[in-house]
PDB file of C-alpha atoms in Angstrom:
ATOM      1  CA  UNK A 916      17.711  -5.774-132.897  1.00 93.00           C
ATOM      2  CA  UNK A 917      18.871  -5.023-129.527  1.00 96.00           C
ATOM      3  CA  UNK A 918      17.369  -6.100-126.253  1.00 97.00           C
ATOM      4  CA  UNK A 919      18.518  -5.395-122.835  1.00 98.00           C
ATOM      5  CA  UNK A 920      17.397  -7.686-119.902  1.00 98.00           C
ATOM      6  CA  UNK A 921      17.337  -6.206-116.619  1.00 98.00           C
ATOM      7  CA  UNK A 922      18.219  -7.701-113.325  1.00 98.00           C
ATOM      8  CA  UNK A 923      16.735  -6.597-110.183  1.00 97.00           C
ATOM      9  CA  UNK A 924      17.952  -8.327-106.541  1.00 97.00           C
ATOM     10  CA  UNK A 925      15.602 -10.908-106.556  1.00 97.00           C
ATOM     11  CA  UNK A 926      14.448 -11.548-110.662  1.00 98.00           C
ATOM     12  CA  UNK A 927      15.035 -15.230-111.374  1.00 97.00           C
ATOM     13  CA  UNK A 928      13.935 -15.218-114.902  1.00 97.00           C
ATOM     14  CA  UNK A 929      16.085 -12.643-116.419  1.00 98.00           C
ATOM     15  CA  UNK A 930      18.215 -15.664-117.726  1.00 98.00           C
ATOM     16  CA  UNK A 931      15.259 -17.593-119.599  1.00 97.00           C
ATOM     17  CA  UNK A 932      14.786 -14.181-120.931  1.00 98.00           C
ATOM     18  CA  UNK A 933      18.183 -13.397-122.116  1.00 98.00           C
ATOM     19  CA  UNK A 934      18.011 -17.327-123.561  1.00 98.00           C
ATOM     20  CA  UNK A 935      14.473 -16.645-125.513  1.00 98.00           C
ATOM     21  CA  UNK A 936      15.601 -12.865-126.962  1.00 98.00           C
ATOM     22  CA  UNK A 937      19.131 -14.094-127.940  1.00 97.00           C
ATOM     23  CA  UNK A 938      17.418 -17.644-129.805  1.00 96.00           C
ATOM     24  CA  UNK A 939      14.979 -15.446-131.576  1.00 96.00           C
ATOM     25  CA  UNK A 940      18.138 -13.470-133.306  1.00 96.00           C
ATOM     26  CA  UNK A 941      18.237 -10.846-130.879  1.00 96.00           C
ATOM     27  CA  UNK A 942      22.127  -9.591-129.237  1.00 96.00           C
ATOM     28  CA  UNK A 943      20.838  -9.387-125.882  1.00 97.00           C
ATOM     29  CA  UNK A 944      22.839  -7.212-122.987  1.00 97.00           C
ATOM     30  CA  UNK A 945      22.112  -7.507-119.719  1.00 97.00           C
ATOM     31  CA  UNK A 946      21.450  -4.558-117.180  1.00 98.00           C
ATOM     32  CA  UNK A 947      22.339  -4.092-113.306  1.00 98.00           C
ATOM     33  CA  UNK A 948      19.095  -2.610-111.398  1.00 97.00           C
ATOM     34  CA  UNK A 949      21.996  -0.155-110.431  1.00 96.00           C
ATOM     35  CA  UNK A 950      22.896   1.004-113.843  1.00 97.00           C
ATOM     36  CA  UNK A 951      21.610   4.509-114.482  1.00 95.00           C
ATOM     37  CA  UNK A 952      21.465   4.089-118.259  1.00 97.00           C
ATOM     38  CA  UNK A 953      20.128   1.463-120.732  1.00 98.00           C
ATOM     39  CA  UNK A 954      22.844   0.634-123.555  1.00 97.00           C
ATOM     40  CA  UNK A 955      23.339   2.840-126.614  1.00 95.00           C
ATOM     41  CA  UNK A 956      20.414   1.741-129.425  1.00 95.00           C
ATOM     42  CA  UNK A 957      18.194  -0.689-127.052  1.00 97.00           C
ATOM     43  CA  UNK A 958      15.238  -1.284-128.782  1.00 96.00           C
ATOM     44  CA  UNK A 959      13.733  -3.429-126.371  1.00 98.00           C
ATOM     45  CA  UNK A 960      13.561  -3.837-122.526  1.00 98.00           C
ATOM     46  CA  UNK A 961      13.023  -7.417-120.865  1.00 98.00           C
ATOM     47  CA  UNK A 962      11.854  -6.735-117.446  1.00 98.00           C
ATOM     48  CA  UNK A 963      11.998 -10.459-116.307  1.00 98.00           C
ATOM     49  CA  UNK A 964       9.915 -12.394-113.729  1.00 98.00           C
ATOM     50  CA  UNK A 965      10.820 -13.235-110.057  1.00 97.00           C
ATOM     51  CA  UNK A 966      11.014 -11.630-106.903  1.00 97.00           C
ATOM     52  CA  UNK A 967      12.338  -8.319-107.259  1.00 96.00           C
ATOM     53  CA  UNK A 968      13.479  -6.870-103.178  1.00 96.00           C
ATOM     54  CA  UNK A 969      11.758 -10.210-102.053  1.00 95.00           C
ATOM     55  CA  UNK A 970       8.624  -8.549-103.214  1.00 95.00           C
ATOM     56  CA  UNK A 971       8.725  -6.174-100.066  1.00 95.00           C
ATOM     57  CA  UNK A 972       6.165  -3.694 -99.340  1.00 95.00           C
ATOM     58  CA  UNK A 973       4.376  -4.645-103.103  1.00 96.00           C
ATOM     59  CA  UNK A 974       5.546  -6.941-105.904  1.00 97.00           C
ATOM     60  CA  UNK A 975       7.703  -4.753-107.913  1.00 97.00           C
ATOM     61  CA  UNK A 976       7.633  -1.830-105.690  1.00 97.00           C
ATOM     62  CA  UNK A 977      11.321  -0.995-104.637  1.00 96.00           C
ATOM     63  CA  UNK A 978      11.970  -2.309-107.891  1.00 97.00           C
ATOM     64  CA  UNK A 979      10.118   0.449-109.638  1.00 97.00           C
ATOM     65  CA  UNK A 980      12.056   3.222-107.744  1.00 95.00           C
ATOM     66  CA  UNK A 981      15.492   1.871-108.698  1.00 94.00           C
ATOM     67  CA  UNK A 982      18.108   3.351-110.839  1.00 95.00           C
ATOM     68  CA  UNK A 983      17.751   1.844-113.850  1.00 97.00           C
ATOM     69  CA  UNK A 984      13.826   2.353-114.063  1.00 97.00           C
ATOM     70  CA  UNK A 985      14.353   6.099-114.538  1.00 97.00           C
ATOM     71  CA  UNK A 986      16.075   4.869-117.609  1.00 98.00           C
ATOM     72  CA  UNK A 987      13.413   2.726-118.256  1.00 98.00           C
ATOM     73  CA  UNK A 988      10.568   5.278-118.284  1.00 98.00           C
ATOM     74  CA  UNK A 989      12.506   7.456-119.875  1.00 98.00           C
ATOM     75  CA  UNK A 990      12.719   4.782-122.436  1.00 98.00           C
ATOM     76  CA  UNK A 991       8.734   4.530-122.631  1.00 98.00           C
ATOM     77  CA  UNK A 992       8.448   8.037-123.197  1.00 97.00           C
ATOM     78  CA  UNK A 993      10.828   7.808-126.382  1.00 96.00           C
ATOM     79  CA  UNK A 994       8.262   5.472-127.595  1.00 97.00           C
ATOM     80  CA  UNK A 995      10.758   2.381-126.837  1.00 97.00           C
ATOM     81  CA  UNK A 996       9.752  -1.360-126.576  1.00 98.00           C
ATOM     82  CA  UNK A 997       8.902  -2.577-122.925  1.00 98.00           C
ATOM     83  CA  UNK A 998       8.109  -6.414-122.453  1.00 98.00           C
ATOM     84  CA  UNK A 999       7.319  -7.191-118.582  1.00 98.00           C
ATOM     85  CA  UNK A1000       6.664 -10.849-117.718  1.00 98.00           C
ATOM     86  CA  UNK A1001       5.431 -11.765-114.631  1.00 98.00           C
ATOM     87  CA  UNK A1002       7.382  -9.558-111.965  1.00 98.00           C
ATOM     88  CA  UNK A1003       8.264  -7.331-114.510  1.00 98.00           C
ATOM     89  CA  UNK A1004       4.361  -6.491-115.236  1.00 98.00           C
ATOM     90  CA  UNK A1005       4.005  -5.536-111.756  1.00 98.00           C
ATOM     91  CA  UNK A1006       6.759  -2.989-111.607  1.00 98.00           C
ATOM     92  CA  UNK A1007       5.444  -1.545-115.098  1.00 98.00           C
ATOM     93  CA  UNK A1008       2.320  -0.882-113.121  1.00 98.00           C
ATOM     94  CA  UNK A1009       4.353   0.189-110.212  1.00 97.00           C
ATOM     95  CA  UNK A1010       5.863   2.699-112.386  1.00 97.00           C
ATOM     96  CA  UNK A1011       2.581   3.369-114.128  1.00 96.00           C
ATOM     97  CA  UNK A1012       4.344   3.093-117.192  1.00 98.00           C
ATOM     98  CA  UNK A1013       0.920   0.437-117.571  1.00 98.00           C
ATOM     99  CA  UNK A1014      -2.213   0.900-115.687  1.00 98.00           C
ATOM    100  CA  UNK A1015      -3.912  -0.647-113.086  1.00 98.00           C
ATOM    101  CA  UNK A1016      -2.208  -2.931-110.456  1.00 97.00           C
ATOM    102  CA  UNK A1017      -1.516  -6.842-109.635  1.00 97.00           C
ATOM    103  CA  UNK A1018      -3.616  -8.192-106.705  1.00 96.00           C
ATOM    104  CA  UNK A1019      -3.036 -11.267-104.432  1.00 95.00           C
ATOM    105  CA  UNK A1020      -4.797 -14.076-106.657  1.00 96.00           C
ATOM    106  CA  UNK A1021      -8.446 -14.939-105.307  1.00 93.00           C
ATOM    107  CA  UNK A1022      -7.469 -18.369-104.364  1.00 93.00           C
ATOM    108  CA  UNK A1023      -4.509 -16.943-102.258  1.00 92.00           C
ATOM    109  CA  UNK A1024      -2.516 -19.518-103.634  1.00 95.00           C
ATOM    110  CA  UNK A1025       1.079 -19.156-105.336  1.00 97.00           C
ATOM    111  CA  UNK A1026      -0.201 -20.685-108.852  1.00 98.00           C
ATOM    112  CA  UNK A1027       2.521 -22.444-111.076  1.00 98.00           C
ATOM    113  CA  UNK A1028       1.025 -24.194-113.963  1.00 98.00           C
ATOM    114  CA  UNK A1029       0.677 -24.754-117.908  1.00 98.00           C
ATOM    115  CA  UNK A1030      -2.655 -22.162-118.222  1.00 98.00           C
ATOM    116  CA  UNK A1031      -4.615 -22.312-121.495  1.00 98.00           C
ATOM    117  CA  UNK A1032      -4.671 -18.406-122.862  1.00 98.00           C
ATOM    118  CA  UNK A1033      -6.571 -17.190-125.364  1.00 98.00           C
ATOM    119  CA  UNK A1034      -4.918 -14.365-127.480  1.00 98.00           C
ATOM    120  CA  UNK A1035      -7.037 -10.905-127.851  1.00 98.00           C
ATOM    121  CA  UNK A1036      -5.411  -8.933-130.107  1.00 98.00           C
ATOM    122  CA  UNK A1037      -2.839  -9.508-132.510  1.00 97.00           C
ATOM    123  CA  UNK A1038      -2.471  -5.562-133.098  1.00 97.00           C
ATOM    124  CA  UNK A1039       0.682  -5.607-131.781  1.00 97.00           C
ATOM    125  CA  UNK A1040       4.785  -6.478-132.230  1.00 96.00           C
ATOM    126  CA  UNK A1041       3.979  -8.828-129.926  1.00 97.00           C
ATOM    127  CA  UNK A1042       0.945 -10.867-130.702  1.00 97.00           C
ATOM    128  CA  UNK A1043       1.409 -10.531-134.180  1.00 96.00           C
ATOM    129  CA  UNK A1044       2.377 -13.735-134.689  1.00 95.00           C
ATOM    130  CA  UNK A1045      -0.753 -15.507-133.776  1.00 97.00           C
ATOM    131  CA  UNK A1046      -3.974 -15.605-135.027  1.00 97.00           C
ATOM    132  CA  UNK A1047      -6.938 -13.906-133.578  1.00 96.00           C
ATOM    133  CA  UNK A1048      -8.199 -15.641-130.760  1.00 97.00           C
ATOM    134  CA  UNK A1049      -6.136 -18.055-131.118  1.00 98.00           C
ATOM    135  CA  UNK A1050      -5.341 -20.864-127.746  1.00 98.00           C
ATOM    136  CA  UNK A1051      -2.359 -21.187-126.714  1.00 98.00           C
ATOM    137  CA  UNK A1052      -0.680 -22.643-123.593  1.00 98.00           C
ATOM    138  CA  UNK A1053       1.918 -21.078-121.401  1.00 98.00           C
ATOM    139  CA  UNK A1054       3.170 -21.366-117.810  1.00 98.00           C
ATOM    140  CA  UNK A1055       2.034 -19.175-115.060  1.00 98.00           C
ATOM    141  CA  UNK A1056       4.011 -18.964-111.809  1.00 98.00           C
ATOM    142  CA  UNK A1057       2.726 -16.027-109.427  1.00 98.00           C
ATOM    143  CA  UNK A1058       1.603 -15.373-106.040  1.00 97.00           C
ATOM    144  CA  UNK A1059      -0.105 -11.879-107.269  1.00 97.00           C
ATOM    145  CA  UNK A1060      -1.519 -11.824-110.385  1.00 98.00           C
ATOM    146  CA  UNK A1061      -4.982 -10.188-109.951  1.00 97.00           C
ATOM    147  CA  UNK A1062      -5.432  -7.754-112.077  1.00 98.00           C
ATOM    148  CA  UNK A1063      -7.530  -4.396-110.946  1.00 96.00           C
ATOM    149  CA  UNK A1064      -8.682  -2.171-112.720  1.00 96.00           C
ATOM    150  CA  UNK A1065     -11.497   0.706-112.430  1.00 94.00           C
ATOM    151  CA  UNK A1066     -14.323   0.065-114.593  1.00 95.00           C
ATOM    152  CA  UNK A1067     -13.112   3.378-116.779  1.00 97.00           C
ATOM    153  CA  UNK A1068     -10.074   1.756-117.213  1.00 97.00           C
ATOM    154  CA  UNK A1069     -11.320  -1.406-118.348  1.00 98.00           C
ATOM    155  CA  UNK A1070     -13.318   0.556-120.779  1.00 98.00           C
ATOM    156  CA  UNK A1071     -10.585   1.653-122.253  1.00 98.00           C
ATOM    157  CA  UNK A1072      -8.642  -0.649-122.460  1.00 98.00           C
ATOM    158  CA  UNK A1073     -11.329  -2.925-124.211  1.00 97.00           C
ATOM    159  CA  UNK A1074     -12.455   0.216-126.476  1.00 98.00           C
ATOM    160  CA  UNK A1075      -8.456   0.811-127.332  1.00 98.00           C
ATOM    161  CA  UNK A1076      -8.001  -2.777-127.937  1.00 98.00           C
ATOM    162  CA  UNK A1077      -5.056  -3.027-125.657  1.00 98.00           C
ATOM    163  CA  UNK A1078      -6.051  -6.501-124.119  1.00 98.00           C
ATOM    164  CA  UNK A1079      -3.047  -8.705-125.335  1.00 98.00           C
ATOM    165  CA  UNK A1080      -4.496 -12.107-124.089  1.00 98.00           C
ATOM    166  CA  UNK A1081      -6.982 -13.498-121.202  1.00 98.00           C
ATOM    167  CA  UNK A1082      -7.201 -16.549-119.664  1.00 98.00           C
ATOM    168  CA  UNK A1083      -9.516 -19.144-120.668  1.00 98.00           C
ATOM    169  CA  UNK A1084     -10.032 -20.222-116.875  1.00 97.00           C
ATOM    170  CA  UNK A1085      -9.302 -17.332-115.161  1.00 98.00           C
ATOM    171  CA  UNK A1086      -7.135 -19.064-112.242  1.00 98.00           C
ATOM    172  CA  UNK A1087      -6.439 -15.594-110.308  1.00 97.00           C
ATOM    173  CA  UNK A1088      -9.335 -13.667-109.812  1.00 96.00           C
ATOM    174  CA  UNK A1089      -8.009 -11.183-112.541  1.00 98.00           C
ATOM    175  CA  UNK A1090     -10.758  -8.388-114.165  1.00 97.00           C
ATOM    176  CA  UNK A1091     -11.999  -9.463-117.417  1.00 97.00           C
ATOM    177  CA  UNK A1092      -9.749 -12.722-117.237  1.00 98.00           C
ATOM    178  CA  UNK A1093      -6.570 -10.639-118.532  1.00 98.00           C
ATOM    179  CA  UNK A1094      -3.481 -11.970-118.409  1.00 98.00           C
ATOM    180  CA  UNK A1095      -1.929  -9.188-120.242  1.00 98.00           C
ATOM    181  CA  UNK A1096      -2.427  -5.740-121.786  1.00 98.00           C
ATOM    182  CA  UNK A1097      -0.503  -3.377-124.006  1.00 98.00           C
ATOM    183  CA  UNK A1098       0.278   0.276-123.578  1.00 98.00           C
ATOM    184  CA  UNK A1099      -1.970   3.085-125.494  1.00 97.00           C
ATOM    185  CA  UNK A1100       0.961   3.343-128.013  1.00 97.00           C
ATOM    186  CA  UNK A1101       0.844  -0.748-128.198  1.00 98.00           C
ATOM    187  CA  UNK A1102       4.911  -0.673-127.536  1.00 98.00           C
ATOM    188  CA  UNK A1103       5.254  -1.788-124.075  1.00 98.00           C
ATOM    189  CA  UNK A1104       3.389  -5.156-123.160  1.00 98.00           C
ATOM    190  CA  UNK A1105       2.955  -6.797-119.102  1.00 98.00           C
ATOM    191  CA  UNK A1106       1.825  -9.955-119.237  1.00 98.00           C
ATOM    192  CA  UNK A1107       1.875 -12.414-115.904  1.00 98.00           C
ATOM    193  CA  UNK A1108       2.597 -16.085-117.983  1.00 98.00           C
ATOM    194  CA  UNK A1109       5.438 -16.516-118.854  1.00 98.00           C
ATOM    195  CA  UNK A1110       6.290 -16.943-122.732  1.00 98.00           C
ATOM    196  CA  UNK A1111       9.672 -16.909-122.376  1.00 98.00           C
ATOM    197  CA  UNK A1112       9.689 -20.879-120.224  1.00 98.00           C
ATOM    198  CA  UNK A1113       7.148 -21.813-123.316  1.00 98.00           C
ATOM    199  CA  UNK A1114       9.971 -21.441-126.364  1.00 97.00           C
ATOM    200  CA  UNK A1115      11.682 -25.360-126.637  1.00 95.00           C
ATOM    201  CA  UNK A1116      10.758 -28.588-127.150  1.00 96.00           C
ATOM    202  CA  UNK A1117      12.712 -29.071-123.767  1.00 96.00           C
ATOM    203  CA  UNK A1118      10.166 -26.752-122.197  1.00 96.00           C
ATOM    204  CA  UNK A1119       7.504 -29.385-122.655  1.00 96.00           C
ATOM    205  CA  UNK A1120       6.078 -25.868-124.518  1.00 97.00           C
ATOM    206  CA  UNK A1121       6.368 -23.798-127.363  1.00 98.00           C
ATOM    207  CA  UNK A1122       3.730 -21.515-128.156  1.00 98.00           C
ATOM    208  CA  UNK A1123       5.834 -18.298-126.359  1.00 98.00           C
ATOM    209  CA  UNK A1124       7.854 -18.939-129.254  1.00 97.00           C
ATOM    210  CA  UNK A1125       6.169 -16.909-131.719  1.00 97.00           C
ATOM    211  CA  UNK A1126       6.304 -13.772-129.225  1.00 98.00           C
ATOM    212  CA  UNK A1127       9.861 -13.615-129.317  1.00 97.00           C
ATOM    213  CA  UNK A1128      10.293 -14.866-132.727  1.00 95.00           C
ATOM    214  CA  UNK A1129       7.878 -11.736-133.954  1.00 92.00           C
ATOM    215  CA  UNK A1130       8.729  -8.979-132.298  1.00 92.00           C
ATOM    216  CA  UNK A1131      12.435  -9.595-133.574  1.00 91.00           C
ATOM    217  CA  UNK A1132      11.454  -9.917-136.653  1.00 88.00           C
ATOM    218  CA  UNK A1133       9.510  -6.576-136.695  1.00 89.00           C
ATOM    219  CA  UNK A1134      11.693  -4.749-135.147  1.00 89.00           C
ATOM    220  CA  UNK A1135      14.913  -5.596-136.918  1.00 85.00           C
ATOM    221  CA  UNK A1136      13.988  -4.445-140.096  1.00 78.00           C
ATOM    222  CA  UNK A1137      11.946  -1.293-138.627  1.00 64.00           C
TER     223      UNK A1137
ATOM    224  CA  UNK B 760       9.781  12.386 -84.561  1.00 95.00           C
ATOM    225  CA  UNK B 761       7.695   9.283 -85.146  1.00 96.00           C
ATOM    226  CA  UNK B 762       5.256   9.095 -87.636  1.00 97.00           C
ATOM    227  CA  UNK B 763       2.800   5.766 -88.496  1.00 98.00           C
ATOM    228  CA  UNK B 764       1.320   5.814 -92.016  1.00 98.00           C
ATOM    229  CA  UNK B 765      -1.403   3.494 -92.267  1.00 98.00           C
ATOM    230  CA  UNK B 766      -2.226   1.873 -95.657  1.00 98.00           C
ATOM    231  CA  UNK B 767      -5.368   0.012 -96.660  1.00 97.00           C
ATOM    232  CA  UNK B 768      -7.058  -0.993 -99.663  1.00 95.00           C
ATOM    233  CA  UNK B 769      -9.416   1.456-101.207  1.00 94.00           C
ATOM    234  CA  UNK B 770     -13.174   1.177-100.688  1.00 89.00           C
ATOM    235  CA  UNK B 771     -14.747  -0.970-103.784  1.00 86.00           C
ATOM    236  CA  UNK B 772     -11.323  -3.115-103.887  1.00 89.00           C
ATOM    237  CA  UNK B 773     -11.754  -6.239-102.976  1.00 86.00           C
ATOM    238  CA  UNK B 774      -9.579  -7.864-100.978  1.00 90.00           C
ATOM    239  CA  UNK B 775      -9.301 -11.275-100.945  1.00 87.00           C
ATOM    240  CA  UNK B 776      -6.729 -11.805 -97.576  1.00 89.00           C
ATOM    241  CA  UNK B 777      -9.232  -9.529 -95.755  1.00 93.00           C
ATOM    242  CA  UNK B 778     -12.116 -12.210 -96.926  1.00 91.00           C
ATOM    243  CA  UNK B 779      -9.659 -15.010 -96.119  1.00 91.00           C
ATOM    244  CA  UNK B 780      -9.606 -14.262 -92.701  1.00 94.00           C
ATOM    245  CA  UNK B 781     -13.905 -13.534 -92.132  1.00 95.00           C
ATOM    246  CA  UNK B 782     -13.896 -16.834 -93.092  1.00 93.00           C
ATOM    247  CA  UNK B 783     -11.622 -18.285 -90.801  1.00 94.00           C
ATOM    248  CA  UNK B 784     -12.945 -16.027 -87.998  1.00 97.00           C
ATOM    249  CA  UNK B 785     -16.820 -17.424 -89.034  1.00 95.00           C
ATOM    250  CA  UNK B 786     -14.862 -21.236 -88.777  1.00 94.00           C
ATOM    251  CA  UNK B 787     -14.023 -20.517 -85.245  1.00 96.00           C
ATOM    252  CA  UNK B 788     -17.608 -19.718 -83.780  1.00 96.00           C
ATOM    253  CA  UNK B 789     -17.112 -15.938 -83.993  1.00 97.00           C
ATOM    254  CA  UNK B 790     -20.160 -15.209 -85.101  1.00 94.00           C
ATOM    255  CA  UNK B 791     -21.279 -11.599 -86.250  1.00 95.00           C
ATOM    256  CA  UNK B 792     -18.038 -10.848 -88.455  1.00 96.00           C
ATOM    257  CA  UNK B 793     -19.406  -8.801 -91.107  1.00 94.00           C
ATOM    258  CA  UNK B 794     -16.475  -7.251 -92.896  1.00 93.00           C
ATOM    259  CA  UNK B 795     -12.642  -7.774 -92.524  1.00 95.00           C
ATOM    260  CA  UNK B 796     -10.131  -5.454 -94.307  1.00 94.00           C
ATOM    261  CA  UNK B 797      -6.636  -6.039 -93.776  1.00 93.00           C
ATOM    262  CA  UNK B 798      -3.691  -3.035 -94.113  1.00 95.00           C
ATOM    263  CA  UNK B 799      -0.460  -2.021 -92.847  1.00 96.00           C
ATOM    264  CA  UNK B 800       1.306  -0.216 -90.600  1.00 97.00           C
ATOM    265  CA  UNK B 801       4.281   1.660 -91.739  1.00 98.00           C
ATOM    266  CA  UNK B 802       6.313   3.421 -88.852  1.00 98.00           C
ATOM    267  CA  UNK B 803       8.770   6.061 -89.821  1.00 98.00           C
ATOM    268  CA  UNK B 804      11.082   7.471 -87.472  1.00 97.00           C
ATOM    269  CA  UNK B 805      12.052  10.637 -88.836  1.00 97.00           C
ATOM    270  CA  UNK B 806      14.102  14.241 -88.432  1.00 97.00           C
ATOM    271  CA  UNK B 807      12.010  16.649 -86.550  1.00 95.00           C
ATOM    272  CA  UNK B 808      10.411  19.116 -88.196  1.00 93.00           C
ATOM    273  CA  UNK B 809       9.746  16.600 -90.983  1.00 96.00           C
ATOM    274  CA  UNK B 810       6.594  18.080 -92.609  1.00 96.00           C
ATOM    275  CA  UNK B 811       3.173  16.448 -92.877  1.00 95.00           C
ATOM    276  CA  UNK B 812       3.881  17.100 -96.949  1.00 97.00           C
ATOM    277  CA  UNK B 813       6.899  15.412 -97.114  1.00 97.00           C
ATOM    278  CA  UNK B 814       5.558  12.511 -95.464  1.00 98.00           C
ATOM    279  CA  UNK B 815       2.283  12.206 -98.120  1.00 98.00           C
ATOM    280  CA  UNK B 816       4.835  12.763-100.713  1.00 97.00           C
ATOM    281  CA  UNK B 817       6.434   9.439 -99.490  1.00 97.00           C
ATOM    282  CA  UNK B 818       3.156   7.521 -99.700  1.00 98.00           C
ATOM    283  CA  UNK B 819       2.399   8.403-103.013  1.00 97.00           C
ATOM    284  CA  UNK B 820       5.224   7.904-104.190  1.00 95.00           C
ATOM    285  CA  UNK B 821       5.714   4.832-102.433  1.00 96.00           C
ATOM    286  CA  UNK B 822       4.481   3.250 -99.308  1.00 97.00           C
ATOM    287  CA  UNK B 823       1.139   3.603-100.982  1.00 97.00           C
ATOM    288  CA  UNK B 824      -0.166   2.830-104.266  1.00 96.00           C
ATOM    289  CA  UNK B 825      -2.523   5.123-104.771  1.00 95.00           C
ATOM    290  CA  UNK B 826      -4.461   3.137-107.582  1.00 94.00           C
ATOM    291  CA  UNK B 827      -5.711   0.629-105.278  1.00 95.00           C
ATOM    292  CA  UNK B 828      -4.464   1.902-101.748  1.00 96.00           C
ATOM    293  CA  UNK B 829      -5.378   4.424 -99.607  1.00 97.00           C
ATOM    294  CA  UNK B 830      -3.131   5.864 -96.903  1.00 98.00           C
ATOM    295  CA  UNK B 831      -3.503   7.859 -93.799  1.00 98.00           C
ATOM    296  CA  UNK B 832      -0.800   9.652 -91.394  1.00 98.00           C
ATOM    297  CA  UNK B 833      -0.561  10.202 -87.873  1.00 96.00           C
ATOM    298  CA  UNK B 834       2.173  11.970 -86.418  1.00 93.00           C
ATOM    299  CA  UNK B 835       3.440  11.963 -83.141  1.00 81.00           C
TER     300      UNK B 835
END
């Protein structure tokens, strides 16, 4: 299973990424934001977390018009695998390639802490490791992680079952609690916590484990 | 040419810096502060001739986003 990580001017997660992909049995290459092209056979992107152009104009907005996110969509539209933690969900909503967009949290405050999730659909490479509503801790570390959405949208995205997981405290402000949702072909998932600093006993956390551990099982034998 | 785009949220999105401030601006005695809505202000300078058209194109494809955002030009 191949995964390549990209690095924007500004991520400062793409490593923990690169770490949790590779432990999980992935071979893991890592992409320049100014790389036109994503390597031959990538099954999976990483868009990682951090602070993409100094999160200029909007989180993930410059980062969203660079080279390699043409590739990116492009990607999407093949039906490839998209995971976007953290920064990386906002420039998937940036890009539209998910819908909806990441606020400033209610509180105003830059939150980084362990936040109790509960998981909302395991319909997906992603979540199929857990069990249905199943709790699980994993860090959260954002300044703007509010999800919007029109109340359409959150119709459908309820209806289509494309709410990955929600927070059981809602610490952000975010519509319906969600903390992550999946594409309407269930391939590309943003999520604000981060799963990938919730994979070693070092980490003080493991559940993000399963995450990595599952979708690299599915999708090296598919 | 100069142009300004301005870029606030849309109406129905809440916005929480906006509400951040009313309170403050309450705190301080200033009484009578019904609403606050905070934007930006984007100033291009740009070739002459540069087209009103061109200019929305850039919000929505970026100064703007157009899912919560709305934007409005003035040119000079």
């Amino acid at each position: 299973m191949r995964a390549a990580v990209v690095t924007f001017p500004g991520s400062n997660a793409d490593r923990d990424l690169v770490v949790a992909f590779r432990n999980a049995g992935a071979d893991v290459t890592t992409v320049w934001h100014k790389d036109s092209a994503l390597p031959e056979g990538t099954d999976i992107v990483g868009l990682p977390g951090g602070f993409s152009f100094g999160d200029y104009l909007r989180c993930g907005a410059i980062a969203a018009r660079s080279p390699i996110t043409r590739a990116v969509i492009e990607h999407a539209e093949r039906g490839g695998y998209i995971l976007g933690i953290c920064n990386g969900f906002q420039i998937l909503t940036e890009t539209g390639i998910l819908p909806g967009a990441l606020m400033r949290n209610a509180g105003l405050k830059f939150l980084c802490k362990p936040e109790p999730l509960t998981v909302a659909t395991t319909d997906s490479v992603f979540t199929q490791g857990y069990k249905p509503g199943e709790e699980i801790t994993v860090p959260i570390a954002h300044h703007d992680g509010n999800y919007v959405a029109t109340p359409d949208l959150l119709d459908r995205l309820r209806g289509e079952d494309r709410v990955a997981f929600t927070y059981r405290a809602n610490p952000n402000g975010s519509q319906e609690a969600i903390a992550g949702i999946l594409s309407d072909n269930r391939r590309v998932l943003g999520m604000m916590p981060h799963p990938e600093r919730a994979c070693e006993d070092a980490h003080g956390l493991t559940d993000g484990k399963r995450l990595f551990a599952g979708l690299v099982d599915v999708l090296a034998t598919a | 040419m100069k142009a300004r785009v301005h870029v606030m949220l849309k109406q129905g999105v809440l916005d929480p810096q906006g509400e951040a401030v009313r309170h403050a601006l309450g705190a301080m005695g200033f009484d009578g502060v019904e609403g606050v809505r905070q934007g930006k202000v984007i100033e291009l300078d740009l070739a002459d001739g540069t087209s009103e058209d061109r200019i929305a194109e850039m919000c929505e494809k970026l100064l703007a986003n157009t899912v919560i955002e709305s934007y409005r030009i003035e040119t000079e």
